[in-house]
Amino acid sequence: MLSHRTSLDRRALITGRVLTADPVIAPAKGEIASIIVQTRPEQLDRVEADILALSGCEIHGRDARGKLIVVVDAPDAGALGATMNRIGLLPHVHSACLVFHAIDAG
């Protein structure tokens, strides 16, 4: 019988990195979203750094043609919306489009 428990990380779950037989403890209430961000190719490094400086953001994928896949983990819808707005208003960001959104009721 297993004596320890593994906490569930929403990012790990979505990306398929949670593939163990260990019991899972549900995380606290929160929201997670995936956003495609479009910029010019020569601005990718700068935009990526600006996004990573925001709380709850990580870059999951990058395309040399100017696209970033951003995962945002936020405590509620208001914080998620505010983060999306901040990303969309960053210098050199042409668009920030929501492609996935999930709510963890806790």
PDB file of C-alpha atoms in Angstrom:
ATOM      1  CA  MET A   1       0.000   0.000   0.000  1.00  0.00           C
ATOM      2  CA  LEU A   2       1.252   3.493  -0.864  1.00  0.00           C
ATOM      3  CA  SER A   3       2.055   5.658   2.140  1.00  0.00           C
ATOM      4  CA  HIS A   4       2.594   9.042   0.445  1.00  0.00           C
ATOM      5  CA  ARG A   5       0.379  11.214  -1.720  1.00  0.00           C
ATOM      6  CA  THR A   6       1.291  13.273  -4.758  1.00  0.00           C
ATOM      7  CA  SER A   7      -0.221  16.730  -5.133  1.00  0.00           C
ATOM      8  CA  LEU A   8      -1.817  17.459  -8.500  1.00  0.00           C
ATOM      9  CA  ASP A   9      -0.240  20.206 -10.563  1.00  0.00           C
ATOM     10  CA  ARG A  10      -2.736  21.478 -13.182  1.00  0.00           C
ATOM     11  CA  ARG A  11       0.016  22.209 -15.695  1.00  0.00           C
ATOM     12  CA  ALA A  12       1.434  18.713 -15.322  1.00  0.00           C
ATOM     13  CA  LEU A  13      -2.031  17.216 -15.738  1.00  0.00           C
ATOM     14  CA  ILE A  14      -2.788  19.155 -18.924  1.00  0.00           C
ATOM     15  CA  THR A  15       0.591  18.393 -20.477  1.00  0.00           C
ATOM     16  CA  GLY A  16       0.341  14.691 -19.589  1.00  0.00           C
ATOM     17  CA  ARG A  17       3.207  14.659 -17.111  1.00  0.00           C
ATOM     18  CA  VAL A  18       1.000  13.164 -14.375  1.00  0.00           C
ATOM     19  CA  LEU A  19       1.198   9.500 -15.250  1.00  0.00           C
ATOM     20  CA  THR A  20       1.825   7.764 -11.934  1.00  0.00           C
ATOM     21  CA  ALA A  21      -0.115   5.257  -9.843  1.00  0.00           C
ATOM     22  CA  ASP A  22       0.236   7.479  -6.754  1.00  0.00           C
ATOM     23  CA  PRO A  23      -2.946   8.843  -5.172  1.00  0.00           C
ATOM     24  CA  VAL A  24      -3.635  12.424  -6.181  1.00  0.00           C
ATOM     25  CA  ILE A  25      -4.614  15.327  -3.929  1.00  0.00           C
ATOM     26  CA  ALA A  26      -6.734  17.915  -5.713  1.00  0.00           C
ATOM     27  CA  PRO A  27      -5.259  21.422  -5.839  1.00  0.00           C
ATOM     28  CA  ALA A  28      -6.913  24.468  -4.355  1.00  0.00           C
ATOM     29  CA  LYS A  29      -9.603  26.221  -6.370  1.00  0.00           C
ATOM     30  CA  GLY A  30      -8.246  27.987  -9.434  1.00  0.00           C
ATOM     31  CA  GLU A  31      -8.367  28.508 -13.171  1.00  0.00           C
ATOM     32  CA  ILE A  32      -5.972  27.612 -15.948  1.00  0.00           C
ATOM     33  CA  ALA A  33      -5.890  28.835 -19.525  1.00  0.00           C
ATOM     34  CA  SER A  34      -3.834  28.391 -22.647  1.00  0.00           C
ATOM     35  CA  ILE A  35      -3.265  31.414 -24.874  1.00  0.00           C
ATOM     36  CA  ILE A  36      -1.679  31.762 -28.316  1.00  0.00           C
ATOM     37  CA  VAL A  37       0.330  34.975 -28.520  1.00  0.00           C
ATOM     38  CA  GLN A  38       1.388  36.369 -31.892  1.00  0.00           C
ATOM     39  CA  THR A  39       4.340  38.719 -32.371  1.00  0.00           C
ATOM     40  CA  ARG A  40       6.977  39.415 -34.991  1.00  0.00           C
ATOM     41  CA  PRO A  41       9.710  36.747 -35.114  1.00  0.00           C
ATOM     42  CA  GLU A  42      12.437  39.223 -34.172  1.00  0.00           C
ATOM     43  CA  GLN A  43      10.486  40.155 -31.002  1.00  0.00           C
ATOM     44  CA  LEU A  44       9.959  36.590 -29.691  1.00  0.00           C
ATOM     45  CA  ASP A  45      12.682  36.760 -27.029  1.00  0.00           C
ATOM     46  CA  ARG A  46      11.520  40.106 -25.695  1.00  0.00           C
ATOM     47  CA  VAL A  47       7.828  39.147 -25.592  1.00  0.00           C
ATOM     48  CA  GLU A  48       8.655  35.791 -23.999  1.00  0.00           C
ATOM     49  CA  ALA A  49      10.661  37.526 -21.252  1.00  0.00           C
ATOM     50  CA  ASP A  50       7.834  40.014 -20.631  1.00  0.00           C
ATOM     51  CA  ILE A  51       5.284  37.196 -20.316  1.00  0.00           C
ATOM     52  CA  LEU A  52       7.479  35.139 -18.003  1.00  0.00           C
ATOM     53  CA  ALA A  53       7.758  38.178 -15.722  1.00  0.00           C
ATOM     54  CA  LEU A  54       3.985  37.990 -15.113  1.00  0.00           C
ATOM     55  CA  SER A  55       2.727  35.959 -12.160  1.00  0.00           C
ATOM     56  CA  GLY A  56       1.334  32.509 -13.035  1.00  0.00           C
ATOM     57  CA  CYS A  57       2.592  32.469 -16.638  1.00  0.00           C
ATOM     58  CA  GLU A  58       4.810  29.962 -18.371  1.00  0.00           C
ATOM     59  CA  ILE A  59       5.708  29.369 -22.014  1.00  0.00           C
ATOM     60  CA  HIS A  60       4.695  25.914 -23.177  1.00  0.00           C
ATOM     61  CA  GLY A  61       5.634  26.245 -26.845  1.00  0.00           C
ATOM     62  CA  ARG A  62       7.334  28.558 -29.296  1.00  0.00           C
ATOM     63  CA  ASP A  63       7.282  28.852 -33.079  1.00  0.00           C
ATOM     64  CA  ALA A  64      10.010  30.706 -34.966  1.00  0.00           C
ATOM     65  CA  ARG A  65       7.344  32.454 -37.059  1.00  0.00           C
ATOM     66  CA  GLY A  66       6.295  34.534 -34.032  1.00  0.00           C
ATOM     67  CA  LYS A  67       3.888  32.400 -31.987  1.00  0.00           C
ATOM     68  CA  LEU A  68       4.048  31.527 -28.293  1.00  0.00           C
ATOM     69  CA  ILE A  69       1.822  29.099 -26.397  1.00  0.00           C
ATOM     70  CA  VAL A  70       1.322  30.545 -22.918  1.00  0.00           C
ATOM     71  CA  VAL A  71      -0.160  28.682 -19.951  1.00  0.00           C
ATOM     72  CA  VAL A  72      -1.694  30.921 -17.282  1.00  0.00           C
ATOM     73  CA  ASP A  73      -2.580  29.639 -13.813  1.00  0.00           C
ATOM     74  CA  ALA A  74      -4.764  32.060 -11.814  1.00  0.00           C
ATOM     75  CA  PRO A  75      -6.789  31.921  -8.588  1.00  0.00           C
ATOM     76  CA  ASP A  76     -10.024  33.177 -10.199  1.00  0.00           C
ATOM     77  CA  ALA A  77     -11.612  34.466 -13.413  1.00  0.00           C
ATOM     78  CA  GLY A  78     -10.818  38.086 -12.591  1.00  0.00           C
ATOM     79  CA  ALA A  79      -7.105  37.414 -12.187  1.00  0.00           C
ATOM     80  CA  LEU A  80      -7.096  35.283 -15.333  1.00  0.00           C
ATOM     81  CA  GLY A  81      -8.792  38.024 -17.362  1.00  0.00           C
ATOM     82  CA  ALA A  82      -6.438  40.667 -15.986  1.00  0.00           C
ATOM     83  CA  THR A  83      -3.410  38.568 -16.948  1.00  0.00           C
ATOM     84  CA  MET A  84      -4.776  38.001 -20.455  1.00  0.00           C
ATOM     85  CA  ASN A  85      -5.363  41.742 -20.838  1.00  0.00           C
ATOM     86  CA  ARG A  86      -1.830  42.512 -19.634  1.00  0.00           C
ATOM     87  CA  ILE A  87      -0.391  40.043 -22.156  1.00  0.00           C
ATOM     88  CA  GLY A  88      -2.459  41.554 -24.969  1.00  0.00           C
ATOM     89  CA  LEU A  89      -1.237  45.046 -24.075  1.00  0.00           C
ATOM     90  CA  LEU A  90       2.471  44.158 -23.905  1.00  0.00           C
ATOM     91  CA  PRO A  91       4.698  45.946 -26.428  1.00  0.00           C
ATOM     92  CA  HIS A  92       5.074  44.026 -29.716  1.00  0.00           C
ATOM     93  CA  VAL A  93       2.153  41.645 -28.999  1.00  0.00           C
ATOM     94  CA  HIS A  94      -0.158  41.606 -32.027  1.00  0.00           C
ATOM     95  CA  SER A  95      -2.753  39.236 -30.565  1.00  0.00           C
ATOM     96  CA  ALA A  96      -3.425  37.065 -27.520  1.00  0.00           C
ATOM     97  CA  CYS A  97      -6.174  34.501 -28.143  1.00  0.00           C
ATOM     98  CA  LEU A  98      -7.678  32.157 -25.583  1.00  0.00           C
ATOM     99  CA  VAL A  99      -7.665  28.540 -26.819  1.00  0.00           C
ATOM    100  CA  PHE A 100      -8.335  26.602 -23.613  1.00  0.00           C
ATOM    101  CA  HIS A 101      -9.879  27.414 -20.258  1.00  0.00           C
ATOM    102  CA  ALA A 102     -10.640  25.173 -17.287  1.00  0.00           C
ATOM    103  CA  ILE A 103     -12.022  25.840 -13.812  1.00  0.00           C
ATOM    104  CA  ASP A 104     -11.094  23.793 -10.785  1.00  0.00           C
ATOM    105  CA  ALA A 105     -13.989  24.125  -8.350  1.00  0.00           C
ATOM    106  CA  GLY A 106     -11.804  22.835  -5.519  1.00  0.00           C
TER     107      GLY A 106
END
